[in-house]
CSV table of C-alpha atoms in Angstrom, one decimal:
chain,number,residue,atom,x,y,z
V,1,UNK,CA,10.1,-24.4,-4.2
V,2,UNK,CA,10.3,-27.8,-2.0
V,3,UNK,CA,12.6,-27.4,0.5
V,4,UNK,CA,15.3,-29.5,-0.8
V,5,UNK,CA,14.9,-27.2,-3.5
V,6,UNK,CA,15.5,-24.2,-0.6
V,7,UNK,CA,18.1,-26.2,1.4
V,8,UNK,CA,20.3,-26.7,-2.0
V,9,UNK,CA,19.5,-23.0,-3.0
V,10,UNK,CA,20.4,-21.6,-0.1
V,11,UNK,CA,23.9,-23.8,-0.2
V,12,UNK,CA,24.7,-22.8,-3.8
V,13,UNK,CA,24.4,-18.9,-2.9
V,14,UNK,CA,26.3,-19.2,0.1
V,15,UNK,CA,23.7,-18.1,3.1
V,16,UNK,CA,24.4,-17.9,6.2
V,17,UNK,CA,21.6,-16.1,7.8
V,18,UNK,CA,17.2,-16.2,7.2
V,19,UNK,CA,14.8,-13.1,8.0
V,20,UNK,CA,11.6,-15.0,8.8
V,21,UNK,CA,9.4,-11.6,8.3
V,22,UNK,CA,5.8,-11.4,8.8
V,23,UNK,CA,3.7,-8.3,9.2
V,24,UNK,CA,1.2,-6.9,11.5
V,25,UNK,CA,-2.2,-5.1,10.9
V,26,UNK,CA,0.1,-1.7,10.1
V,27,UNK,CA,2.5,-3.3,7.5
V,28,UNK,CA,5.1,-3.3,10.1
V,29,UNK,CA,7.3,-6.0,8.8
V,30,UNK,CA,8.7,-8.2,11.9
V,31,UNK,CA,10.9,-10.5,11.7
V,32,UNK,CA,13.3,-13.2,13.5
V,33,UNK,CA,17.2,-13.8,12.5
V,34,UNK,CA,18.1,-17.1,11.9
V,35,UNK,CA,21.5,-19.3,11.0
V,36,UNK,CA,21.9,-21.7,8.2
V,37,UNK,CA,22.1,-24.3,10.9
V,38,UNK,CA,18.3,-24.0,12.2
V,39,UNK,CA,16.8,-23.5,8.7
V,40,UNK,CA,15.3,-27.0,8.7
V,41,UNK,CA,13.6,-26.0,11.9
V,42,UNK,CA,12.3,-22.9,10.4
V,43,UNK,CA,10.8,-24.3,7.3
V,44,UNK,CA,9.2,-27.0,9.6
V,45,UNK,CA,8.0,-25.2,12.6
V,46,UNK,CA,8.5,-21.6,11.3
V,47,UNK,CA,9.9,-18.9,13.6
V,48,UNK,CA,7.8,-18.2,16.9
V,49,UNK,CA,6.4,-14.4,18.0
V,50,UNK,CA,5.2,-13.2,20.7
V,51,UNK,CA,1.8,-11.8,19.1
V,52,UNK,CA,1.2,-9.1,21.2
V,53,UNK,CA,4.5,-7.2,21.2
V,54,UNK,CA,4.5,-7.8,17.5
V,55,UNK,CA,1.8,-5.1,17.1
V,56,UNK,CA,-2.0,-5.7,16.1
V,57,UNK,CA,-2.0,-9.3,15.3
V,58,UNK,CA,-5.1,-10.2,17.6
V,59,UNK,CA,-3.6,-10.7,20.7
V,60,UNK,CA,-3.0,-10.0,24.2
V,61,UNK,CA,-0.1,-11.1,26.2
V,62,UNK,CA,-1.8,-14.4,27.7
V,63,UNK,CA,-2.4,-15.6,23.8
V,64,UNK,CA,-0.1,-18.8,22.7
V,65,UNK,CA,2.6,-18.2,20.4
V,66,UNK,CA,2.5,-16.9,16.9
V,67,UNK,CA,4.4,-18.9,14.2
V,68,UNK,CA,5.4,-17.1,10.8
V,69,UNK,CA,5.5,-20.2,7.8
V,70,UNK,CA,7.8,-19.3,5.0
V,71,UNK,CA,6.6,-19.0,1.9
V,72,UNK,CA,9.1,-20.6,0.3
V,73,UNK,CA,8.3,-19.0,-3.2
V,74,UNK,CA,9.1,-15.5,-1.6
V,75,UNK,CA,12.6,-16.3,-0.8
V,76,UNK,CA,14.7,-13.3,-1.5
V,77,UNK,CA,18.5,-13.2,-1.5
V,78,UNK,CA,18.9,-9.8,-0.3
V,79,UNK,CA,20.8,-7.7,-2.8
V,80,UNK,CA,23.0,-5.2,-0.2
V,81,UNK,CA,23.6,-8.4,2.1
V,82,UNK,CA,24.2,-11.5,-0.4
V,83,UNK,CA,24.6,-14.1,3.0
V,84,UNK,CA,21.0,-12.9,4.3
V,85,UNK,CA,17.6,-14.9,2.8
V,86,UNK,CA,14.4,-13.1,3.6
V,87,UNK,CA,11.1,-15.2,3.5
V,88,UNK,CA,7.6,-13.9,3.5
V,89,UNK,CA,5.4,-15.7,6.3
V,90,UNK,CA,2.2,-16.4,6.7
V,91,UNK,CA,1.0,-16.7,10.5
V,92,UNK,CA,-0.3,-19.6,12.1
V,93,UNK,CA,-1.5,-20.5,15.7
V,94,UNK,CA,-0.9,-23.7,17.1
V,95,UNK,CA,-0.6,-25.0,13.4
V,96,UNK,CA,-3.6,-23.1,12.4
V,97,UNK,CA,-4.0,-20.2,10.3
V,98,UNK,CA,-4.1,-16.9,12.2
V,99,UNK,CA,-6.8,-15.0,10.8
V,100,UNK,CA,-5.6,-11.8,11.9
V,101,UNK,CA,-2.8,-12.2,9.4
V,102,UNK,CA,-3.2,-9.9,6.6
V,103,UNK,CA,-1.0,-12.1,4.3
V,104,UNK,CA,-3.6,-14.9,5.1
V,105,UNK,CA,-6.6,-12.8,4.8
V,106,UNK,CA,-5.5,-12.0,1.2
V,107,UNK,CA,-4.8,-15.4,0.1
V,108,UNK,CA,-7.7,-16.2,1.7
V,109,UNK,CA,-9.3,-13.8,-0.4
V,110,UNK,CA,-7.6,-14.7,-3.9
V,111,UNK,CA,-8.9,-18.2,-3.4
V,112,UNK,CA,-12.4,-17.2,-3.0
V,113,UNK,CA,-12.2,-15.4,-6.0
V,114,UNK,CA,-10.6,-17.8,-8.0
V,115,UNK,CA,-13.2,-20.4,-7.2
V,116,UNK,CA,-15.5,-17.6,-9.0
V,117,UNK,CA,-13.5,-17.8,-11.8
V,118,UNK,CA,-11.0,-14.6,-11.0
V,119,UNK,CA,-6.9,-13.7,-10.8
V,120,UNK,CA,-5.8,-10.5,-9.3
V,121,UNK,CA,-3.0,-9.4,-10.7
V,122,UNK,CA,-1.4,-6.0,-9.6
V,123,UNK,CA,1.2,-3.1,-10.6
V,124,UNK,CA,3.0,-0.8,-8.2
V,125,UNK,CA,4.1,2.8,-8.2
V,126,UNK,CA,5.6,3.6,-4.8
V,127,UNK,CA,6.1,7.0,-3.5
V,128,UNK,CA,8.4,8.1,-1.0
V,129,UNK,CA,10.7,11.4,0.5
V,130,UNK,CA,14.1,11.0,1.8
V,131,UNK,CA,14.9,13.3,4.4
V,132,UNK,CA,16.6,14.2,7.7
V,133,UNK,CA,15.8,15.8,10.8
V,134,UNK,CA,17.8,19.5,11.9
V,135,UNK,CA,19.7,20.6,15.1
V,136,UNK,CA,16.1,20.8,16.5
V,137,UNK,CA,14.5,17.4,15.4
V,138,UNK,CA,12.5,19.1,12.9
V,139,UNK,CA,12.1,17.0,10.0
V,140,UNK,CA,13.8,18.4,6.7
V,141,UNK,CA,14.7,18.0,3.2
V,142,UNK,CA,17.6,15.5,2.8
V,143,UNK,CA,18.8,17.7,-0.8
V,144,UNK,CA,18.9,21.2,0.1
V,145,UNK,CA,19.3,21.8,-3.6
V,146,UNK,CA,15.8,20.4,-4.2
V,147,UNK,CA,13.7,24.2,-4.2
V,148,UNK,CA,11.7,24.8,-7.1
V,149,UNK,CA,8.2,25.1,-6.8
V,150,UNK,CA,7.5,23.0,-9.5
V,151,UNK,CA,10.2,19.8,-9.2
V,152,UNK,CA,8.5,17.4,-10.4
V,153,UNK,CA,10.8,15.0,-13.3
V,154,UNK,CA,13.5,17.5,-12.5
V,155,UNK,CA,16.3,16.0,-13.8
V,156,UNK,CA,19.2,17.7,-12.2
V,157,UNK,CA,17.5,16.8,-8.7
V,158,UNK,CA,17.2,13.1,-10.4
V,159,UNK,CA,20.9,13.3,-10.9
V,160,UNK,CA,22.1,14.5,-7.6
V,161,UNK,CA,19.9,11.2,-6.7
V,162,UNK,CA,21.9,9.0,-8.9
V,163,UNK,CA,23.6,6.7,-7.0
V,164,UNK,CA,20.7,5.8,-4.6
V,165,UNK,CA,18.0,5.7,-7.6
V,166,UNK,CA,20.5,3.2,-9.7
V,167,UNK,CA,21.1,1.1,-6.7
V,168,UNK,CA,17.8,0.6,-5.7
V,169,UNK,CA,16.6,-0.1,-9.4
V,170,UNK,CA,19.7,-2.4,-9.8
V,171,UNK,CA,18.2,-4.1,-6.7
V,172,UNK,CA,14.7,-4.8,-7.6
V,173,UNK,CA,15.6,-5.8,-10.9
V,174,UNK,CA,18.1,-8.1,-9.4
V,175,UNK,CA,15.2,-9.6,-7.5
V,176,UNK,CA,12.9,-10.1,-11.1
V,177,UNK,CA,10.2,-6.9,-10.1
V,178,UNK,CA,10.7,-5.2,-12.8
V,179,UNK,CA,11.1,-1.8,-12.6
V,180,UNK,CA,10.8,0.0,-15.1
V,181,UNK,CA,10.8,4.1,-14.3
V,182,UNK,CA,12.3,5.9,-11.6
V,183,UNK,CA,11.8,9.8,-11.0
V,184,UNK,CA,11.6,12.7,-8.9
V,185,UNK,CA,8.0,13.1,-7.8
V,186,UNK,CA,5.8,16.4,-7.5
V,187,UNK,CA,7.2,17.3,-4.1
V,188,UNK,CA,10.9,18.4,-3.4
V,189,UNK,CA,12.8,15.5,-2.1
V,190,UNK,CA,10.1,12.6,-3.4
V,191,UNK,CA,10.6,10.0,-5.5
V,192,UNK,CA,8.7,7.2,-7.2
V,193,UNK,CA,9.2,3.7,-8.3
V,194,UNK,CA,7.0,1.4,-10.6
V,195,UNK,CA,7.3,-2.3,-11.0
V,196,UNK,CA,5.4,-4.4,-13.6
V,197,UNK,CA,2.4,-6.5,-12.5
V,198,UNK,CA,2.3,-10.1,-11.1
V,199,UNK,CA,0.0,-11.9,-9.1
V,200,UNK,CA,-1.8,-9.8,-5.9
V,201,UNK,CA,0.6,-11.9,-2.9
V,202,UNK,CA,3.8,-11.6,-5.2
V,203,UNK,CA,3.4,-7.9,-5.8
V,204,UNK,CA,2.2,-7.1,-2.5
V,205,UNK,CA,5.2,-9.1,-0.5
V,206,UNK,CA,7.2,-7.3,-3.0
V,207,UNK,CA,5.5,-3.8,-2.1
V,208,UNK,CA,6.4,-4.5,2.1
V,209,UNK,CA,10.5,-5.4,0.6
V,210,UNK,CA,10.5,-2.4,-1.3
V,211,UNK,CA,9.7,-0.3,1.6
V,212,UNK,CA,12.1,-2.2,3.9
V,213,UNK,CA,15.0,-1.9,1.7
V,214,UNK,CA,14.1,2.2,1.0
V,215,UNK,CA,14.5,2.8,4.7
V,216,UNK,CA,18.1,0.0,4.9
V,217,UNK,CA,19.4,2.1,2.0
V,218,UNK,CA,18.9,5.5,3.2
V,219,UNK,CA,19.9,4.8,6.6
V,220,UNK,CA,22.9,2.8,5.3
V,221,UNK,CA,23.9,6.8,3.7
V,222,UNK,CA,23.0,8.5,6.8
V,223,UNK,CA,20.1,10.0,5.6
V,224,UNK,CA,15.7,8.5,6.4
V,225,UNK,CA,13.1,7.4,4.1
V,226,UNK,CA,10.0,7.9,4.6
V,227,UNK,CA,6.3,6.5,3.4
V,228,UNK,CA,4.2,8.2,5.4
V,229,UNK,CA,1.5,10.0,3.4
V,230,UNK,CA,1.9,14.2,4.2
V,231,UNK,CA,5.2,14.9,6.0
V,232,UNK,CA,5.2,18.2,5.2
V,233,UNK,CA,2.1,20.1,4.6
V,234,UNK,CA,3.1,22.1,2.0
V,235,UNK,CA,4.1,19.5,-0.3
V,236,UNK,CA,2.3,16.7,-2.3
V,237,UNK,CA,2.2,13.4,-0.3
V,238,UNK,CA,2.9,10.0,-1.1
V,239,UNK,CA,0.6,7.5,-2.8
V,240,UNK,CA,1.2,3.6,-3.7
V,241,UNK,CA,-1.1,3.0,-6.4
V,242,UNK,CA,-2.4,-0.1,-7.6
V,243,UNK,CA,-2.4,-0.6,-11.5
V,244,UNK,CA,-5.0,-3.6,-11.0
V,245,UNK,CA,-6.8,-6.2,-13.6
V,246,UNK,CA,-8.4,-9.7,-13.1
V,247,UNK,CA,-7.5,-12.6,-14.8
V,248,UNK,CA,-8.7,-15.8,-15.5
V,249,UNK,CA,-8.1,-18.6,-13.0
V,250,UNK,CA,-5.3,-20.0,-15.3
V,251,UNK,CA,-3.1,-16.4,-15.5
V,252,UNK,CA,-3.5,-16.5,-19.2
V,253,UNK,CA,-6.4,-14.2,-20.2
V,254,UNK,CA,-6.6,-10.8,-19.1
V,255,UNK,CA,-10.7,-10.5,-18.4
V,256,UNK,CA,-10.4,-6.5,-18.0
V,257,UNK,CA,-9.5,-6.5,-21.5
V,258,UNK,CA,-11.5,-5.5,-24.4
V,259,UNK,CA,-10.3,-4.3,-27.8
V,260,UNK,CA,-13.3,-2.5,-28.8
V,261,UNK,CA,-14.3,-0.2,-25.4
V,262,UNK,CA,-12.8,3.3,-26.0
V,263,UNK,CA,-10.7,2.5,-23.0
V,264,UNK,CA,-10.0,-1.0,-23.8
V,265,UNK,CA,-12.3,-2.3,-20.7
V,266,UNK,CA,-14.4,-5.3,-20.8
V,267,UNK,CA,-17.9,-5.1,-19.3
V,268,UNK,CA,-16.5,-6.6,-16.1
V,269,UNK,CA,-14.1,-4.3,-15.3
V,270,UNK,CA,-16.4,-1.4,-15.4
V,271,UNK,CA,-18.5,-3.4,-13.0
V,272,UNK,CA,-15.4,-4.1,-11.0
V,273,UNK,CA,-15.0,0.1,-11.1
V,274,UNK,CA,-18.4,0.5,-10.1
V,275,UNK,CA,-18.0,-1.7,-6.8
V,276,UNK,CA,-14.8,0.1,-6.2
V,277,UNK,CA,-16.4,3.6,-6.3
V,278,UNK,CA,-20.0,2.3,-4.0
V,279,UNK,CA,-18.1,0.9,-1.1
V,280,UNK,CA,-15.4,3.9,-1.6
V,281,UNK,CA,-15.8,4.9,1.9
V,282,UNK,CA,-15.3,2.1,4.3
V,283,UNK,CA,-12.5,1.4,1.7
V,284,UNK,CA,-10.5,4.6,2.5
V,285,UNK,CA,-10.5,3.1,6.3
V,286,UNK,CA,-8.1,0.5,4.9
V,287,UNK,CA,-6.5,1.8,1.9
V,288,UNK,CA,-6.1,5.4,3.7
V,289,UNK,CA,-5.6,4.2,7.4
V,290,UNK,CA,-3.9,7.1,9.2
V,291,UNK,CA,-4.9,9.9,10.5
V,292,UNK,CA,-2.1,11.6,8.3
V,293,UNK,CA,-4.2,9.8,5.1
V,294,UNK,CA,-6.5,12.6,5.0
V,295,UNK,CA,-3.9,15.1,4.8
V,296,UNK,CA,-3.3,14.1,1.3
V,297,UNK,CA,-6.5,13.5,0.3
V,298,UNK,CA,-8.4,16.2,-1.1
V,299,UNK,CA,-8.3,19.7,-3.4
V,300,UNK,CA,-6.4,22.0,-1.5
V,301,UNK,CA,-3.5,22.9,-3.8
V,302,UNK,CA,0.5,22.5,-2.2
V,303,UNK,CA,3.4,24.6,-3.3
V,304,UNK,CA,3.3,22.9,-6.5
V,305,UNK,CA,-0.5,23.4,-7.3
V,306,UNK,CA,-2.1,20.2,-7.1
V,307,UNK,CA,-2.1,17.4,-4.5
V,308,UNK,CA,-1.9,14.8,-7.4
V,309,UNK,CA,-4.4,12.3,-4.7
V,310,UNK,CA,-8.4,11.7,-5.4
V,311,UNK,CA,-10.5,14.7,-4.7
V,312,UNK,CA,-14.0,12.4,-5.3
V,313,UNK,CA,-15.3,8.8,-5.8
V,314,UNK,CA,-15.7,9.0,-9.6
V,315,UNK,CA,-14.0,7.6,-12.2
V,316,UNK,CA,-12.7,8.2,-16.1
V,317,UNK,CA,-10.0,8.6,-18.2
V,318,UNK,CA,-5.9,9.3,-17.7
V,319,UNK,CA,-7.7,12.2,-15.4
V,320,UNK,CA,-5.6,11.7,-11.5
V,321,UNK,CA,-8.4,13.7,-9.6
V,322,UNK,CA,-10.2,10.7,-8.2
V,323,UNK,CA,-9.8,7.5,-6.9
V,324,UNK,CA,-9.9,5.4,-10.1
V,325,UNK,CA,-8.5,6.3,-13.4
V,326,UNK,CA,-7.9,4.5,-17.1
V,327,UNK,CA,-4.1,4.9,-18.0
V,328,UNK,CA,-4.4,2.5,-20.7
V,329,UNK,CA,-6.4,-0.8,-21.6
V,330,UNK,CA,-6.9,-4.0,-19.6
V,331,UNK,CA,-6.3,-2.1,-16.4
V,332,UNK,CA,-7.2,0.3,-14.1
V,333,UNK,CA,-5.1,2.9,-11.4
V,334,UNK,CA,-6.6,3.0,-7.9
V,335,UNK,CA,-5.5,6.3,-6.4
V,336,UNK,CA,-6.4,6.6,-3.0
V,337,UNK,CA,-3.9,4.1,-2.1
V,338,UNK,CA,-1.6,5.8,0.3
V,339,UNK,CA,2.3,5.2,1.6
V,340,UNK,CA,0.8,4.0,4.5
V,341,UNK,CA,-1.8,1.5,3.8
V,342,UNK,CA,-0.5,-2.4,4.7
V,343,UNK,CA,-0.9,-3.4,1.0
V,344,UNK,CA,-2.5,-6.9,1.6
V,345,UNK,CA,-5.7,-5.5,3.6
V,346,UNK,CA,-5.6,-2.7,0.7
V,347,UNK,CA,-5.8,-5.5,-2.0
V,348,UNK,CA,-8.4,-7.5,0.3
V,349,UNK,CA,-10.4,-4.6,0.3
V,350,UNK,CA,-10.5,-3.5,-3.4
V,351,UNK,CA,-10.7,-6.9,-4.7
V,352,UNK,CA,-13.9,-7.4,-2.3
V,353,UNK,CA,-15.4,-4.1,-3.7
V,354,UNK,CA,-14.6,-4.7,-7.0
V,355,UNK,CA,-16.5,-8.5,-7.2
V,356,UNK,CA,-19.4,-7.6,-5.0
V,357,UNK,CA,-19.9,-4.8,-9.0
V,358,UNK,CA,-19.6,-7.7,-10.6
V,359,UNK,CA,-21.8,-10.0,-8.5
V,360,UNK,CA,-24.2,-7.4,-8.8
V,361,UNK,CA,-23.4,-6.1,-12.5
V,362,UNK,CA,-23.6,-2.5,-11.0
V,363,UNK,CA,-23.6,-0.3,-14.0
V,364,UNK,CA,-20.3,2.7,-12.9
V,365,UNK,CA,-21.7,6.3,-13.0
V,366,UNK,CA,-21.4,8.7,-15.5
V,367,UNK,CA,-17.7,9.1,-16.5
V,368,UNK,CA,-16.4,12.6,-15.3
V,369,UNK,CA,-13.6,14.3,-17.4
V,370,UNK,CA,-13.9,17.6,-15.6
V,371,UNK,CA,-10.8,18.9,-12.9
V,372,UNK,CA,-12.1,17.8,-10.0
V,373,UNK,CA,-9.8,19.9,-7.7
V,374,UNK,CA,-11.7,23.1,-9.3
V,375,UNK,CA,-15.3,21.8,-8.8
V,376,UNK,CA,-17.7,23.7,-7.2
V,377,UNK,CA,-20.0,22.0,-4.4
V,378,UNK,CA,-22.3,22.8,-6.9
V,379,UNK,CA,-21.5,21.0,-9.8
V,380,UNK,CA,-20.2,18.2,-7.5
V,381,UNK,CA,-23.6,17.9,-6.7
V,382,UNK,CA,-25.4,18.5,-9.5
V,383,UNK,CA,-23.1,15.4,-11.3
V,384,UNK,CA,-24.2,13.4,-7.7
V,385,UNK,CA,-20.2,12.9,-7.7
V,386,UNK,CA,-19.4,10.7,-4.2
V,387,UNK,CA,-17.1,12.1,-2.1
V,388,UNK,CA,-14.4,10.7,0.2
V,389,UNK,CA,-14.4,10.5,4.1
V,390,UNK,CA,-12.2,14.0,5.2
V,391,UNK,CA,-10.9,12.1,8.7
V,392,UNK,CA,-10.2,8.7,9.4
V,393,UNK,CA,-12.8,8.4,12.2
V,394,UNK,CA,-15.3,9.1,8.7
V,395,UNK,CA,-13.9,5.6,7.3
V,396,UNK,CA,-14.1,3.7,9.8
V,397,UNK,CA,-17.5,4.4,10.5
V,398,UNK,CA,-18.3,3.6,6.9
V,399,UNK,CA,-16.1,0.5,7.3
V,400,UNK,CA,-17.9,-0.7,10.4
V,401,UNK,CA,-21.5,-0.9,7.8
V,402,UNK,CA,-20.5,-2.3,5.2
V,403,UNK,CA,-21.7,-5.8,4.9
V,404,UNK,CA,-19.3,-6.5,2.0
V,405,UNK,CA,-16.0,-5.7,3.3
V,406,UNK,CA,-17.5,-7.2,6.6
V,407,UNK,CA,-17.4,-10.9,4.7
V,408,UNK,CA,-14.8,-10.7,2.4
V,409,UNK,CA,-12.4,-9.9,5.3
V,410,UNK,CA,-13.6,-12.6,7.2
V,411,UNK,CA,-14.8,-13.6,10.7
V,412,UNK,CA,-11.8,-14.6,13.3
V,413,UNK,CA,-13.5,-16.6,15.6
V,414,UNK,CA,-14.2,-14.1,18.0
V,415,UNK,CA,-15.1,-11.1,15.8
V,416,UNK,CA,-15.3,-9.8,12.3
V,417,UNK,CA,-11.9,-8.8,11.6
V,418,UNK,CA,-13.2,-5.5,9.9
V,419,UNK,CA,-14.5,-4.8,13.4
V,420,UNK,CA,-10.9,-5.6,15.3
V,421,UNK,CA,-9.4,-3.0,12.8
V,422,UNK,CA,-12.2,-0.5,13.0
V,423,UNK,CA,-11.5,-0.7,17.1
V,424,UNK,CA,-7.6,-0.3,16.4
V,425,UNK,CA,-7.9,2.6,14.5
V,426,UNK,CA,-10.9,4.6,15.9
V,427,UNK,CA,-8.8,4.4,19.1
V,428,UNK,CA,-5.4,5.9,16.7
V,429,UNK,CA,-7.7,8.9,16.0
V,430,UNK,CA,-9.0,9.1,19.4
V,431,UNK,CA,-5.3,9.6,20.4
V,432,UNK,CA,-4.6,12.0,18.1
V,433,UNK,CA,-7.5,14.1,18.3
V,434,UNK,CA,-6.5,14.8,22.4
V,435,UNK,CA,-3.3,15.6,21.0
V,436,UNK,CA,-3.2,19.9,21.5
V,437,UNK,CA,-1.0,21.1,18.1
V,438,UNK,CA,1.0,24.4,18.2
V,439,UNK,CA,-1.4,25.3,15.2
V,440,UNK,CA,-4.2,25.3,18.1
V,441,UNK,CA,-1.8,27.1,20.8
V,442,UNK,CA,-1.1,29.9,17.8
V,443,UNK,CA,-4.4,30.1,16.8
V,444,UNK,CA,-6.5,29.9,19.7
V,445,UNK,CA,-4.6,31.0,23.0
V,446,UNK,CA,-5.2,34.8,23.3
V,447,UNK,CA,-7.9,35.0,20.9
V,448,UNK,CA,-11.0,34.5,23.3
């Protein structure tokens, strides 16, 4: 939109305030509050940040102001507040891109590829628990109804759901994301949502809404939302997959397509897998970014007797024990995708895999249709199936080699930023890893 266009918009529908929302390295959406009487300074000068306190945006508290551009094709009446506009910004610095931004570094991305003659385009299924915390701060259930080993599509669990479930779909359909399904996921107390697939940016500033307006509307009824990939150990944890095909430049021809491949993939997308499963590692640094990521990941079994997340870097079929599966043709499901990652670096980083197979026409390994969560080390082995990094501090150091990621991430000026978020997070693990756990104290205080 122009911003007359905006300005006459924004009139017609009667708002009175603007969320000027950027996000940082985490996905942590920031954002300023703004009257209808400074929105011509907004959409001129943007809103201004101090970098620093907004969180790892390359910057230190001598650095110059941030300033988050609208995009003014992202405005968003939201749907529980009908006076309040929310527009997805892209950072600049002294009216230069910020190349710390991940919104940027994705565009930045999707404009490289298209000059090689590629569109990303991208579907969503977003996973998340509500809950609430007990007398002691302990973090529980919000449903204490929701028991059964097995819950998973449970419909009367669905049903006690109802009213937040039919809201939230009202909401994103309101907003033109299309979504499609709702239901209760494999743990107790999870849920899932899936949108239809649009462009890589649209889809992705949709993903960091989605998330915001899960954690309004579950606060707004006294209960919390969470996205964080294994809050409780016992249970399955949450995912955000990518359903993900490339395009041609014009958004007209889908190029994963094929209507003679037993999976209805073209040549190029199983080169696109095969980049996606080589640089699988330094990948899960991004796409699996907490230390709580490799909680999930993996083939130990929770209450409900499978953790429903990649096991291996392999590839086949509808089969949901590694990171990329076929679900139907012109398309492929990238698993390791967790409730955490910020979903612009996640997209950076499989797009970047995916066209470094292509540039290289890297044939994909064999396809594996076994259970993965049941292999031995053994047959893993003997089928030379990759495996995924167990920790985060595993990722980055696969992140920190990888030439590939390296580039298509770009260089700030200072640094690669592949190296500035290999920094942030090996210090997140080192943090963690001094933290002493009552599962040490139990385990380890008399026994010596």
């Amino acid at each position: 939109m122009t911003h007359d266009e905006v300005r006459k918009r924004a009139k017609d529908e009667g708002a009175e305030f603007f969320l000027a929302q950027f996000v940082e390295m985490h996905g942590k959406p920031n954002a300023k509050l703004m009257p209808a009487s400074a929105l011509d300074t907004l959409l001129g000068e943007g809103a201004g940040f101090a970098g620093f306190a907004a969180g790892p945006m390359g910057q230190t508290p001598a650095s110059p102001d941030i300033a988050a551009i609208p995009d003014t094709a992202s405005y968003t009446r939201v749907p529980w507040q009908p006076d309040l506009v929310r527009f997805a910004c892209d950072v600049t610095v002294q009216d230069e891109p910020w190349p710390y931004c991940p919104r940027t570094i994705l565009r930045n991305a999707l404009a490289r590829a298209e000059k090689l003659g590629f569109r990303m385009k991208i579907g969503l299924e977003a996973e998340f628990f509500l809950v609430g915390k007990d007398a002691r701060g302990e973090l529980i259930l919000d449903d204490p109804l929701d028991t059964l080993e097995q819950p998973c599509y449970d419909a009367k669990a669905l049903y006690r759901n109802y009213e937040f479930l039919t809201t939230l779909s009202r909401y994103c359909n309101e907003l033109g994301y299309g979504n499609y399904a709702n239901d209760h996921e494999d743990a107790n107390g999870q849920f899932e949502s899936n949108f239809e697939y649009d462009d890589a940016v649209t889809s992705c500033d949709r993903a960091i809404f989605f998330r915001y307006m899960v954690h309004v509307m579950a606060q707004q009824r006294g209960k919390l939302a969470t996205f964080m990939p294994k809050p409780f150990g016992n249970l399955t944890g949450n995912g955000c997959h990518f359903h993900i095909s490339l395009w041609d430049p014009s958004g007209k021809k889908n190029l994963f397509e094929s209507k003679t491949d037993e999976f209805g993939l073209s040549k190029l997308a199983y080169h696109f897998i095969a980049g996606v499963i080589e640089h699988a590692s330094a990948q899960s640094a991004i796409v699996a970014p907490t230390v709580n990521s490799y909680k999930r990941i993996g083939v130990g079994a929770p209450t409900s007797g499978a953790t429903w997340s990649p096991a291996y870097a392999a590839w086949g079929g509808n089969n949901r024990t590694r990171i990329i599966c076929v679900p139907g043709g012109g398309r492929i499901e990238h698993r390791s995708i967790d409730g955490s990652a910020n979903p612009y670096l996640a997209a950076t980083a499989v797009l970047a895999a995916g066209l470094d197979g292509i540039a290289r026409e890297l044939a994909t390994p064999p396809m594996n249709t076994m259970n993965l969560y049941t292999a031995t080390p053994a047959e893993v082995r003997r089928k030379r199936i990759k495996g995924l990094p167990t920790t985060l501090a595993d990722a980055v150091d696969a992140l920190r080699k990888d030439a590939v990621l390296r580039d298509w991430f770009g260089h700030t000026g200072t640094e690669h930023y592949t190296d500035y978020f290999a920094n942030v997070k090996e210090a997140e693990f080192r943090e963690w890893h001094s933290h002493v756990t009552r599962w040490e104290i139990d385990r380890y205080l008399t026994l010596f």
